[in-house]
Amino acid sequence: MIAETVCSAVSAAGLGIAAVTAYRKRFLSAARIAAYSLVPVGLVMTGVVGWVADTAFSPTAWAGFVVLGASWLLFMGTRAVERRRGGTRKERRAARAAQQSEAPVAPRASAPSLGPSTRASTRPANAPRANAGAGDDFSDIEAILKKHGI
């Protein structure tokens, strides 16, 4: 009975606010506020408020929520373990059988092309570069152009 009284008071207050908003020539906002304020009265009239109040104060209902939560936790826990293991027992057996029956078919991949260079350097690493002539600078460029066929 208290819930119905509170819902009626909330609806009456909402309708009052909607009337003030309509008086200020904001009709769209007033209609929206009126729609929201009629929801609590509608819930009381349909009996939803009574059902929620009976459920909220029922120990049997709370025990049912606890049982539902426990079942959800068990379900999610088994799914997590199943994903970590790689599927169901049947899928694991099939994967193991396929892995044992397969022989390596493809040859090993070659070394990546961006690896360290095996080409020997033409000048020592500790030689100063500032004293190099103009011909040395262009020889590197010529080598690159020859490599690409230019």
mmCIF file of N, CA, C and O in Angstrom, residues 42-143:
data_model
loop_
_atom_site.group_PDB
_atom_site.id
_atom_site.type_symbol
_atom_site.label_atom_id
_atom_site.label_comp_id
_atom_site.label_asym_id
_atom_site.label_seq_id
_atom_site.Cartn_x
_atom_site.Cartn_y
_atom_site.Cartn_z
ATOM 1 N N GLY A 42 0.834 3.605 -14.070
ATOM 2 C CA GLY A 42 0.564 2.452 -14.927
ATOM 3 C C GLY A 42 1.101 1.161 -14.320
ATOM 4 O O GLY A 42 0.449 0.109 -14.390
ATOM 5 N N LEU A 43 2.276 1.222 -13.708
ATOM 6 C CA LEU A 43 2.832 0.026 -13.065
ATOM 7 C C LEU A 43 1.996 -0.400 -11.865
ATOM 8 O O LEU A 43 1.806 -1.596 -11.621
ATOM 9 N N VAL A 44 1.481 0.558 -11.116
ATOM 10 C CA VAL A 44 0.607 0.224 -9.981
ATOM 11 C C VAL A 44 -0.678 -0.414 -10.488
ATOM 12 O O VAL A 44 -1.155 -1.408 -9.930
ATOM 13 N N MET A 45 -1.258 0.142 -11.550
ATOM 14 C CA MET A 45 -2.534 -0.359 -12.056
ATOM 15 C C MET A 45 -2.403 -1.760 -12.655
ATOM 16 O O MET A 45 -3.360 -2.542 -12.607
ATOM 17 N N THR A 46 -1.262 -2.095 -13.221
ATOM 18 C CA THR A 46 -1.085 -3.429 -13.805
ATOM 19 C C THR A 46 -0.702 -4.477 -12.768
ATOM 20 O O THR A 46 -0.748 -5.667 -13.061
ATOM 21 N N GLY A 47 -0.291 -4.058 -11.575
ATOM 22 C CA GLY A 47 0.066 -5.012 -10.533
ATOM 23 C C GLY A 47 1.543 -5.331 -10.467
ATOM 24 O O GLY A 47 1.959 -6.170 -9.669
ATOM 25 N N VAL A 48 2.334 -4.706 -11.298
ATOM 26 C CA VAL A 48 3.779 -4.967 -11.308
ATOM 27 C C VAL A 48 4.404 -4.522 -9.991
ATOM 28 O O VAL A 48 5.266 -5.204 -9.443
ATOM 29 N N VAL A 49 3.955 -3.402 -9.445
ATOM 30 C CA VAL A 49 4.526 -2.889 -8.196
ATOM 31 C C VAL A 49 4.250 -3.869 -7.064
ATOM 32 O O VAL A 49 5.127 -4.155 -6.237
ATOM 33 N N GLY A 50 3.052 -4.417 -6.994
ATOM 34 C CA GLY A 50 2.718 -5.405 -5.968
ATOM 35 C C GLY A 50 3.559 -6.657 -6.092
ATOM 36 O O GLY A 50 4.033 -7.217 -5.095
ATOM 37 N N TRP A 51 3.769 -7.114 -7.332
ATOM 38 C CA TRP A 51 4.592 -8.304 -7.549
ATOM 39 C C TRP A 51 6.032 -8.058 -7.124
ATOM 40 O O TRP A 51 6.653 -8.907 -6.487
ATOM 41 N N VAL A 52 6.582 -6.881 -7.478
ATOM 42 C CA VAL A 52 7.955 -6.550 -7.101
ATOM 43 C C VAL A 52 8.075 -6.447 -5.584
ATOM 44 O O VAL A 52 9.041 -6.929 -4.989
ATOM 45 N N ALA A 53 7.091 -5.841 -4.936
ATOM 46 C CA ALA A 53 7.128 -5.721 -3.479
ATOM 47 C C ALA A 53 7.055 -7.089 -2.819
ATOM 48 O O ALA A 53 7.770 -7.363 -1.841
ATOM 49 N N ASP A 54 6.218 -7.978 -3.331
ATOM 50 C CA ASP A 54 6.131 -9.330 -2.775
ATOM 51 C C ASP A 54 7.425 -10.099 -2.997
ATOM 52 O O ASP A 54 7.862 -10.870 -2.143
ATOM 53 N N THR A 55 8.055 -9.891 -4.147
ATOM 54 C CA THR A 55 9.303 -10.585 -4.449
ATOM 55 C C THR A 55 10.446 -10.049 -3.608
ATOM 56 O O THR A 55 11.292 -10.809 -3.133
ATOM 57 N N ALA A 56 10.492 -8.742 -3.410
ATOM 58 C CA ALA A 56 11.598 -8.135 -2.682
ATOM 59 C C ALA A 56 11.616 -8.550 -1.221
ATOM 60 O O ALA A 56 12.688 -8.640 -0.617
ATOM 61 N N PHE A 57 10.479 -8.819 -0.636
ATOM 62 C CA PHE A 57 10.429 -9.175 0.779
ATOM 63 C C PHE A 57 10.211 -10.662 1.011
ATOM 64 O O PHE A 57 9.923 -11.076 2.128
ATOM 65 N N SER A 58 10.381 -11.477 -0.007
ATOM 66 C CA SER A 58 10.174 -12.914 0.121
ATOM 67 C C SER A 58 11.522 -13.630 0.220
ATOM 68 O O SER A 58 12.340 -13.549 -0.713
ATOM 69 N N PRO A 59 11.762 -14.361 1.303
ATOM 70 C CA PRO A 59 13.027 -15.111 1.407
ATOM 71 C C PRO A 59 13.145 -16.206 0.351
ATOM 72 O O PRO A 59 14.244 -16.520 -0.120
ATOM 73 N N THR A 60 12.037 -16.773 -0.057
ATOM 74 C CA THR A 60 12.069 -17.803 -1.095
ATOM 75 C C THR A 60 12.538 -17.213 -2.421
ATOM 76 O O THR A 60 13.314 -17.843 -3.147
ATOM 77 N N ALA A 61 12.075 -16.010 -2.726
ATOM 78 C CA ALA A 61 12.504 -15.366 -3.973
ATOM 79 C C ALA A 61 14.002 -15.073 -3.938
ATOM 80 O O ALA A 61 14.704 -15.279 -4.936
ATOM 81 N N TRP A 62 14.510 -14.591 -2.802
ATOM 82 C CA TRP A 62 15.947 -14.313 -2.699
ATOM 83 C C TRP A 62 16.758 -15.599 -2.793
ATOM 84 O O TRP A 62 17.839 -15.624 -3.404
ATOM 85 N N ALA A 63 16.268 -16.681 -2.218
ATOM 86 C CA ALA A 63 16.958 -17.968 -2.349
ATOM 87 C C ALA A 63 16.980 -18.411 -3.815
ATOM 88 O O ALA A 63 17.972 -18.970 -4.295
ATOM 89 N N GLY A 64 15.882 -18.150 -4.519
ATOM 90 C CA GLY A 64 15.854 -18.478 -5.951
ATOM 91 C C GLY A 64 16.873 -17.676 -6.735
ATOM 92 O O GLY A 64 17.534 -18.203 -7.645
ATOM 93 N N PHE A 65 17.046 -16.380 -6.390
ATOM 94 C CA PHE A 65 18.065 -15.574 -7.057
ATOM 95 C C PHE A 65 19.471 -16.093 -6.760
ATOM 96 O O PHE A 65 20.342 -16.094 -7.633
ATOM 97 N N VAL A 66 19.689 -16.568 -5.548
ATOM 98 C CA VAL A 66 20.996 -17.132 -5.188
ATOM 99 C C VAL A 66 21.256 -18.400 -5.998
ATOM 100 O O VAL A 66 22.364 -18.609 -6.512
ATOM 101 N N VAL A 67 20.251 -19.254 -6.134
ATOM 102 C CA VAL A 67 20.410 -20.481 -6.918
ATOM 103 C C VAL A 67 20.684 -20.155 -8.380
ATOM 104 O O VAL A 67 21.543 -20.774 -9.026
ATOM 105 N N LEU A 68 19.974 -19.165 -8.921
ATOM 106 C CA LEU A 68 20.231 -18.756 -10.315
ATOM 107 C C LEU A 68 21.648 -18.216 -10.480
ATOM 108 O O LEU A 68 22.319 -18.514 -11.475
ATOM 109 N N GLY A 69 22.115 -17.435 -9.527
ATOM 110 C CA GLY A 69 23.481 -16.915 -9.588
ATOM 111 C C GLY A 69 24.515 -18.024 -9.518
ATOM 112 O O GLY A 69 25.515 -18.009 -10.237
ATOM 113 N N ALA A 70 24.278 -19.013 -8.653
ATOM 114 C CA ALA A 70 25.220 -20.135 -8.545
ATOM 115 C C ALA A 70 25.268 -20.933 -9.849
ATOM 116 O O ALA A 70 26.346 -21.335 -10.300
ATOM 117 N N SER A 71 24.107 -21.152 -10.455
ATOM 118 C CA SER A 71 24.097 -21.898 -11.721
ATOM 119 C C SER A 71 24.805 -21.118 -12.818
ATOM 120 O O SER A 71 25.520 -21.694 -13.640
ATOM 121 N N TRP A 72 24.636 -19.799 -12.819
ATOM 122 C CA TRP A 72 25.328 -18.976 -13.818
ATOM 123 C C TRP A 72 26.831 -19.043 -13.613
ATOM 124 O O TRP A 72 27.592 -19.149 -14.587
ATOM 125 N N LEU A 73 27.289 -18.968 -12.354
ATOM 126 C CA LEU A 73 28.730 -19.063 -12.079
ATOM 127 C C LEU A 73 29.298 -20.411 -12.504
ATOM 128 O O LEU A 73 30.395 -20.485 -13.078
ATOM 129 N N LEU A 74 28.567 -21.490 -12.238
ATOM 130 C CA LEU A 74 29.031 -22.814 -12.676
ATOM 131 C C LEU A 74 29.115 -22.897 -14.195
ATOM 132 O O LEU A 74 30.077 -23.437 -14.749
ATOM 133 N N PHE A 75 28.112 -22.397 -14.860
ATOM 134 C CA PHE A 75 28.112 -22.428 -16.324
ATOM 135 C C PHE A 75 29.292 -21.655 -16.893
ATOM 136 O O PHE A 75 30.002 -22.139 -17.774
ATOM 137 N N MET A 76 29.517 -20.434 -16.392
ATOM 138 C CA MET A 76 30.613 -19.625 -16.911
ATOM 139 C C MET A 76 31.969 -20.227 -16.561
ATOM 140 O O MET A 76 32.916 -20.148 -17.346
ATOM 141 N N GLY A 77 32.083 -20.832 -15.404
ATOM 142 C CA GLY A 77 33.339 -21.472 -15.023
ATOM 143 C C GLY A 77 33.675 -22.652 -15.922
ATOM 144 O O GLY A 77 34.819 -22.816 -16.351
ATOM 145 N N THR A 78 32.677 -23.474 -16.232
ATOM 146 C CA THR A 78 32.944 -24.608 -17.117
ATOM 147 C C THR A 78 33.268 -24.149 -18.527
ATOM 148 O O THR A 78 34.105 -24.752 -19.199
ATOM 149 N N ARG A 79 32.644 -23.073 -18.973
ATOM 150 C CA ARG A 79 32.968 -22.548 -20.307
ATOM 151 C C ARG A 79 34.407 -22.030 -20.359
ATOM 152 O O ARG A 79 35.099 -22.214 -21.351
ATOM 153 N N ALA A 80 34.841 -21.362 -19.281
ATOM 154 C CA ALA A 80 36.204 -20.837 -19.251
ATOM 155 C C ALA A 80 37.218 -21.967 -19.265
ATOM 156 O O ALA A 80 38.231 -21.906 -19.977
ATOM 157 N N VAL A 81 36.968 -23.030 -18.501
ATOM 158 C CA VAL A 81 37.888 -24.172 -18.488
ATOM 159 C C VAL A 81 37.896 -24.851 -19.845
ATOM 160 O O VAL A 81 38.952 -25.247 -20.363
ATOM 161 N N GLU A 82 36.741 -24.983 -20.463
ATOM 162 C CA GLU A 82 36.652 -25.617 -21.781
ATOM 163 C C GLU A 82 37.432 -24.833 -22.823
ATOM 164 O O GLU A 82 38.135 -25.404 -23.655
ATOM 165 N N ARG A 83 37.343 -23.507 -22.777
ATOM 166 C CA ARG A 83 38.089 -22.685 -23.732
ATOM 167 C C ARG A 83 39.583 -22.780 -23.495
ATOM 168 O O ARG A 83 40.370 -22.784 -24.433
ATOM 169 N N ARG A 84 39.976 -22.836 -22.232
ATOM 170 C CA ARG A 84 41.400 -22.915 -21.918
ATOM 171 C C ARG A 84 41.990 -24.244 -22.377
ATOM 172 O O ARG A 84 43.105 -24.305 -22.859
ATOM 173 N N ARG A 85 41.231 -25.311 -22.243
ATOM 174 C CA ARG A 85 41.721 -26.627 -22.653
ATOM 175 C C ARG A 85 41.673 -26.815 -24.160
ATOM 176 O O ARG A 85 42.332 -27.670 -24.695
ATOM 177 N N GLY A 86 40.880 -26.052 -24.849
ATOM 178 C CA GLY A 86 40.835 -26.155 -26.307
ATOM 179 C C GLY A 86 39.644 -26.915 -26.820
ATOM 180 O O GLY A 86 39.725 -27.585 -27.839
ATOM 181 N N GLY A 87 38.542 -26.894 -26.158
ATOM 182 C CA GLY A 87 37.332 -27.514 -26.683
ATOM 183 C C GLY A 87 36.890 -28.692 -25.846
ATOM 184 O O GLY A 87 37.388 -28.953 -24.750
ATOM 185 N N THR A 88 35.960 -29.451 -26.391
ATOM 186 C CA THR A 88 35.419 -30.599 -25.682
ATOM 187 C C THR A 88 36.373 -31.777 -25.810
ATOM 188 O O THR A 88 37.343 -31.754 -26.576
ATOM 189 N N ARG A 89 36.096 -32.840 -25.079
ATOM 190 C CA ARG A 89 36.951 -34.029 -25.103
ATOM 191 C C ARG A 89 37.001 -34.632 -26.506
ATOM 192 O O ARG A 89 38.049 -35.043 -26.989
ATOM 193 N N LYS A 90 35.869 -34.646 -27.171
ATOM 194 C CA LYS A 90 35.805 -35.202 -28.532
ATOM 195 C C LYS A 90 36.687 -34.385 -29.488
ATOM 196 O O LYS A 90 37.422 -34.941 -30.301
ATOM 197 N N GLU A 91 36.631 -33.054 -29.369
ATOM 198 C CA GLU A 91 37.453 -32.195 -30.234
ATOM 199 C C GLU A 91 38.937 -32.375 -29.940
ATOM 200 O O GLU A 91 39.756 -32.381 -30.856
ATOM 201 N N ARG A 92 39.312 -32.537 -28.668
ATOM 202 C CA ARG A 92 40.721 -32.734 -28.323
ATOM 203 C C ARG A 92 41.234 -34.053 -28.868
ATOM 204 O O ARG A 92 42.349 -34.141 -29.375
ATOM 205 N N ARG A 93 40.416 -35.124 -28.789
ATOM 206 C CA ARG A 93 40.829 -36.421 -29.335
ATOM 207 C C ARG A 93 41.026 -36.336 -30.845
ATOM 208 O O ARG A 93 41.986 -36.876 -31.397
ATOM 209 N N ALA A 94 40.108 -35.662 -31.525
ATOM 210 C CA ALA A 94 40.225 -35.530 -32.983
ATOM 211 C C ALA A 94 41.468 -34.729 -33.350
ATOM 212 O O ALA A 94 42.180 -35.066 -34.309
ATOM 213 N N ALA A 95 41.769 -33.683 -32.598
ATOM 214 C CA ALA A 95 42.953 -32.877 -32.888
ATOM 215 C C ALA A 95 44.225 -33.671 -32.634
ATOM 216 O O ALA A 95 45.189 -33.592 -33.412
ATOM 217 N N ARG A 96 44.253 -34.469 -31.562
ATOM 218 C CA ARG A 96 45.429 -35.282 -31.264
ATOM 219 C C ARG A 96 45.647 -36.332 -32.349
ATOM 220 O O ARG A 96 46.772 -36.572 -32.791
ATOM 221 N N ALA A 97 44.557 -36.959 -32.823
ATOM 222 C CA ALA A 97 44.671 -37.969 -33.871
ATOM 223 C C ALA A 97 45.153 -37.347 -35.175
ATOM 224 O O ALA A 97 45.984 -37.919 -35.885
ATOM 225 N N ALA A 98 44.669 -36.183 -35.498
ATOM 226 C CA ALA A 98 45.092 -35.509 -36.725
ATOM 227 C C ALA A 98 46.554 -35.081 -36.628
ATOM 228 O O ALA A 98 47.292 -35.147 -37.614
ATOM 229 N N GLN A 99 46.971 -34.678 -35.462
ATOM 230 C CA GLN A 99 48.355 -34.239 -35.289
ATOM 231 C C GLN A 99 49.321 -35.414 -35.401
ATOM 232 O O GLN A 99 50.396 -35.296 -35.975
ATOM 233 N N GLN A 100 48.949 -36.588 -34.898
ATOM 234 C CA GLN A 100 49.826 -37.753 -34.957
ATOM 235 C C GLN A 100 49.889 -38.342 -36.353
ATOM 236 O O GLN A 100 50.914 -38.886 -36.763
ATOM 237 N N SER A 101 48.810 -38.241 -37.114
ATOM 238 C CA SER A 101 48.787 -38.843 -38.442
ATOM 239 C C SER A 101 49.461 -37.977 -39.494
ATOM 240 O O SER A 101 49.847 -38.475 -40.546
ATOM 241 N N GLU A 102 49.601 -36.693 -39.241
ATOM 242 C CA GLU A 102 50.209 -35.808 -40.231
ATOM 243 C C GLU A 102 51.722 -35.874 -40.160
ATOM 244 O O GLU A 102 52.315 -35.865 -39.099
ATOM 245 N N ALA A 103 52.326 -35.933 -41.326
ATOM 246 C CA ALA A 103 53.774 -35.833 -41.420
ATOM 247 C C ALA A 103 54.091 -34.436 -41.936
ATOM 248 O O ALA A 103 53.300 -33.842 -42.649
ATOM 249 N N PRO A 104 55.246 -33.908 -41.603
ATOM 250 C CA PRO A 104 55.571 -32.577 -42.120
ATOM 251 C C PRO A 104 55.648 -32.605 -43.639
ATOM 252 O O PRO A 104 56.393 -33.387 -44.220
ATOM 253 N N VAL A 105 54.857 -31.787 -44.276
ATOM 254 C CA VAL A 105 54.749 -31.783 -45.727
ATOM 255 C C VAL A 105 55.565 -30.650 -46.334
ATOM 256 O O VAL A 105 56.311 -30.845 -47.276
ATOM 257 N N ALA A 106 55.437 -29.488 -45.795
ATOM 258 C CA ALA A 106 56.090 -28.331 -46.377
ATOM 259 C C ALA A 106 57.537 -28.240 -45.881
ATOM 260 O O ALA A 106 57.834 -28.570 -44.745
ATOM 261 N N PRO A 107 58.453 -27.813 -46.771
ATOM 262 C CA PRO A 107 59.829 -27.626 -46.325
ATOM 263 C C PRO A 107 59.913 -26.428 -45.384
ATOM 264 O O PRO A 107 59.017 -25.603 -45.326
ATOM 265 N N ARG A 108 61.024 -26.353 -44.683
ATOM 266 C CA ARG A 108 61.204 -25.236 -43.769
ATOM 267 C C ARG A 108 61.321 -23.940 -44.547
ATOM 268 O O ARG A 108 61.800 -23.913 -45.672
ATOM 269 N N ALA A 109 60.899 -22.888 -43.952
ATOM 270 C CA ALA A 109 60.948 -21.577 -44.595
ATOM 271 C C ALA A 109 62.383 -21.093 -44.670
ATOM 272 O O ALA A 109 63.229 -21.417 -43.840
ATOM 273 N N SER A 110 62.667 -20.297 -45.697
ATOM 274 C CA SER A 110 64.002 -19.736 -45.836
ATOM 275 C C SER A 110 64.199 -18.615 -44.836
ATOM 276 O O SER A 110 63.265 -18.129 -44.223
ATOM 277 N N ALA A 111 65.429 -18.175 -44.691
ATOM 278 C CA ALA A 111 65.746 -17.099 -43.766
ATOM 279 C C ALA A 111 65.099 -15.806 -44.253
ATOM 280 O O ALA A 111 64.959 -15.585 -45.458
ATOM 281 N N PRO A 112 64.702 -14.938 -43.368
ATOM 282 C CA PRO A 112 64.077 -13.684 -43.795
ATOM 283 C C PRO A 112 65.070 -12.810 -44.544
ATOM 284 O O PRO A 112 66.263 -12.805 -44.265
ATOM 285 N N SER A 113 64.559 -12.062 -45.514
ATOM 286 C CA SER A 113 65.425 -11.242 -46.353
ATOM 287 C C SER A 113 65.902 -9.989 -45.636
ATOM 288 O O SER A 113 66.825 -9.340 -46.085
ATOM 289 N N LEU A 114 65.275 -9.626 -44.531
ATOM 290 C CA LEU A 114 65.667 -8.415 -43.828
ATOM 291 C C LEU A 114 66.677 -8.693 -42.719
ATOM 292 O O LEU A 114 66.929 -7.848 -41.883
ATOM 293 N N GLY A 115 67.234 -9.872 -42.704
ATOM 294 C CA GLY A 115 68.194 -10.252 -41.668
ATOM 295 C C GLY A 115 69.502 -9.503 -41.830
ATOM 296 O O GLY A 115 69.690 -8.666 -42.722
ATOM 297 N N PRO A 116 70.471 -9.812 -40.976
ATOM 298 C CA PRO A 116 71.755 -9.130 -41.063
ATOM 299 C C PRO A 116 72.463 -9.453 -42.382
ATOM 300 O O PRO A 116 72.344 -10.545 -42.912
ATOM 301 N N SER A 117 73.182 -8.513 -42.875
ATOM 302 C CA SER A 117 73.852 -8.647 -44.167
ATOM 303 C C SER A 117 75.073 -9.547 -44.032
ATOM 304 O O SER A 117 75.822 -9.467 -43.065
ATOM 305 N N THR A 118 75.284 -10.402 -45.034
ATOM 306 C CA THR A 118 76.464 -11.273 -45.045
ATOM 307 C C THR A 118 77.558 -10.707 -45.932
ATOM 308 O O THR A 118 78.627 -11.297 -46.045
ATOM 309 N N ARG A 119 77.300 -9.582 -46.578
ATOM 310 C CA ARG A 119 78.270 -8.964 -47.471
ATOM 311 C C ARG A 119 79.385 -8.315 -46.648
ATOM 312 O O ARG A 119 79.137 -7.632 -45.667
ATOM 313 N N ALA A 120 80.595 -8.548 -47.062
ATOM 314 C CA ALA A 120 81.741 -7.975 -46.364
ATOM 315 C C ALA A 120 81.848 -6.491 -46.698
ATOM 316 O O ALA A 120 81.609 -6.072 -47.823
ATOM 317 N N SER A 121 82.217 -5.735 -45.715
ATOM 318 C CA SER A 121 82.355 -4.297 -45.912
ATOM 319 C C SER A 121 83.640 -4.015 -46.683
ATOM 320 O O SER A 121 84.657 -4.685 -46.508
ATOM 321 N N THR A 122 83.616 -3.010 -47.562
ATOM 322 C CA THR A 122 84.783 -2.699 -48.383
ATOM 323 C C THR A 122 85.806 -1.878 -47.635
ATOM 324 O O THR A 122 86.961 -1.832 -48.025
ATOM 325 N N ARG A 123 85.406 -1.215 -46.545
ATOM 326 C CA ARG A 123 86.373 -0.434 -45.778
ATOM 327 C C ARG A 123 86.289 -0.847 -44.322
ATOM 328 O O ARG A 123 85.265 -1.335 -43.868
ATOM 329 N N PRO A 124 87.326 -0.656 -43.563
ATOM 330 C CA PRO A 124 87.296 -1.035 -42.157
ATOM 331 C C PRO A 124 86.281 -0.186 -41.390
ATOM 332 O O PRO A 124 85.996 0.947 -41.747
ATOM 333 N N ALA A 125 85.758 -0.766 -40.312
ATOM 334 C CA ALA A 125 84.719 -0.090 -39.551
ATOM 335 C C ALA A 125 85.252 1.127 -38.811
ATOM 336 O O ALA A 125 84.530 2.080 -38.576
ATOM 337 N N ASN A 126 86.518 1.121 -38.439
ATOM 338 C CA ASN A 126 87.048 2.235 -37.667
ATOM 339 C C ASN A 126 87.711 3.291 -38.543
ATOM 340 O O ASN A 126 88.293 4.232 -38.034
ATOM 341 N N ALA A 127 87.626 3.156 -39.853
ATOM 342 C CA ALA A 127 88.228 4.146 -40.754
ATOM 343 C C ALA A 127 87.373 5.405 -40.755
ATOM 344 O O ALA A 127 86.147 5.334 -40.755
ATOM 345 N N PRO A 128 87.997 6.575 -40.744
ATOM 346 C CA PRO A 128 87.214 7.817 -40.746
ATOM 347 C C PRO A 128 86.530 8.031 -42.080
ATOM 348 O O PRO A 128 87.077 7.749 -43.138
ATOM 349 N N ARG A 129 85.321 8.544 -42.018
ATOM 350 C CA ARG A 129 84.537 8.777 -43.230
ATOM 351 C C ARG A 129 84.753 10.166 -43.780
ATOM 352 O O ARG A 129 84.477 10.425 -44.936
ATOM 353 N N ALA A 130 85.141 11.069 -42.975
ATOM 354 C CA ALA A 130 85.266 12.453 -43.417
ATOM 355 C C ALA A 130 86.339 12.607 -44.480
ATOM 356 O O ALA A 130 86.252 13.476 -45.336
ATOM 357 N N ASN A 131 87.369 11.767 -44.485
ATOM 358 C CA ASN A 131 88.469 11.877 -45.449
ATOM 359 C C ASN A 131 88.171 11.144 -46.746
ATOM 360 O O ASN A 131 88.990 11.138 -47.653
ATOM 361 N N ALA A 132 87.044 10.482 -46.848
ATOM 362 C CA ALA A 132 86.730 9.725 -48.052
ATOM 363 C C ALA A 132 86.482 10.688 -49.198
ATOM 364 O O ALA A 132 85.892 11.751 -49.032
ATOM 365 N N GLY A 133 86.904 10.283 -50.385
ATOM 366 C CA GLY A 133 86.747 11.136 -51.559
ATOM 367 C C GLY A 133 85.344 11.036 -52.123
ATOM 368 O O GLY A 133 84.513 10.266 -51.678
ATOM 369 N N ALA A 134 85.071 11.827 -53.137
ATOM 370 C CA ALA A 134 83.765 11.840 -53.774
ATOM 371 C C ALA A 134 83.483 10.521 -54.468
ATOM 372 O O ALA A 134 82.350 10.101 -54.593
ATOM 373 N N GLY A 135 84.510 9.820 -54.955
ATOM 374 C CA GLY A 135 84.343 8.542 -55.642
ATOM 375 C C GLY A 135 83.819 7.465 -54.712
ATOM 376 O O GLY A 135 83.085 6.581 -55.120
ATOM 377 N N ASP A 136 84.218 7.511 -53.450
ATOM 378 C CA ASP A 136 83.739 6.514 -52.492
ATOM 379 C C ASP A 136 82.247 6.664 -52.219
ATOM 380 O O ASP A 136 81.543 5.682 -52.064
ATOM 381 N N ASP A 137 81.779 7.886 -52.137
ATOM 382 C CA ASP A 137 80.366 8.118 -51.880
ATOM 383 C C ASP A 137 79.507 7.602 -53.027
ATOM 384 O O ASP A 137 78.459 7.003 -52.818
ATOM 385 N N PHE A 138 79.956 7.818 -54.262
ATOM 386 C CA PHE A 138 79.181 7.392 -55.422
ATOM 387 C C PHE A 138 79.299 5.901 -55.678
ATOM 388 O O PHE A 138 78.441 5.319 -56.319
ATOM 389 N N SER A 139 80.334 5.248 -55.165
ATOM 390 C CA SER A 139 80.467 3.812 -55.389
ATOM 391 C C SER A 139 79.359 3.052 -54.658
ATOM 392 O O SER A 139 78.862 2.044 -55.165
ATOM 393 N N ASP A 140 78.975 3.528 -53.478
ATOM 394 C CA ASP A 140 77.862 2.890 -52.773
ATOM 395 C C ASP A 140 76.565 3.046 -53.556
ATOM 396 O O ASP A 140 75.782 2.103 -53.691
ATOM 397 N N ILE A 141 76.351 4.235 -54.081
ATOM 398 C CA ILE A 141 75.137 4.495 -54.859
ATOM 399 C C ILE A 141 75.134 3.671 -56.129
ATOM 400 O O ILE A 141 74.113 3.102 -56.528
ATOM 401 N N GLU A 142 76.300 3.569 -56.792
ATOM 402 C CA GLU A 142 76.394 2.754 -58.016
ATOM 403 C C GLU A 142 76.107 1.294 -57.720
ATOM 404 O O GLU A 142 75.435 0.607 -58.513
ATOM 405 N N ALA A 143 76.569 0.806 -56.583
ATOM 406 C CA ALA A 143 76.319 -0.587 -56.221
ATOM 407 C C ALA A 143 74.829 -0.834 -56.006
ATOM 408 O O ALA A 143 74.277 -1.871 -56.432
#
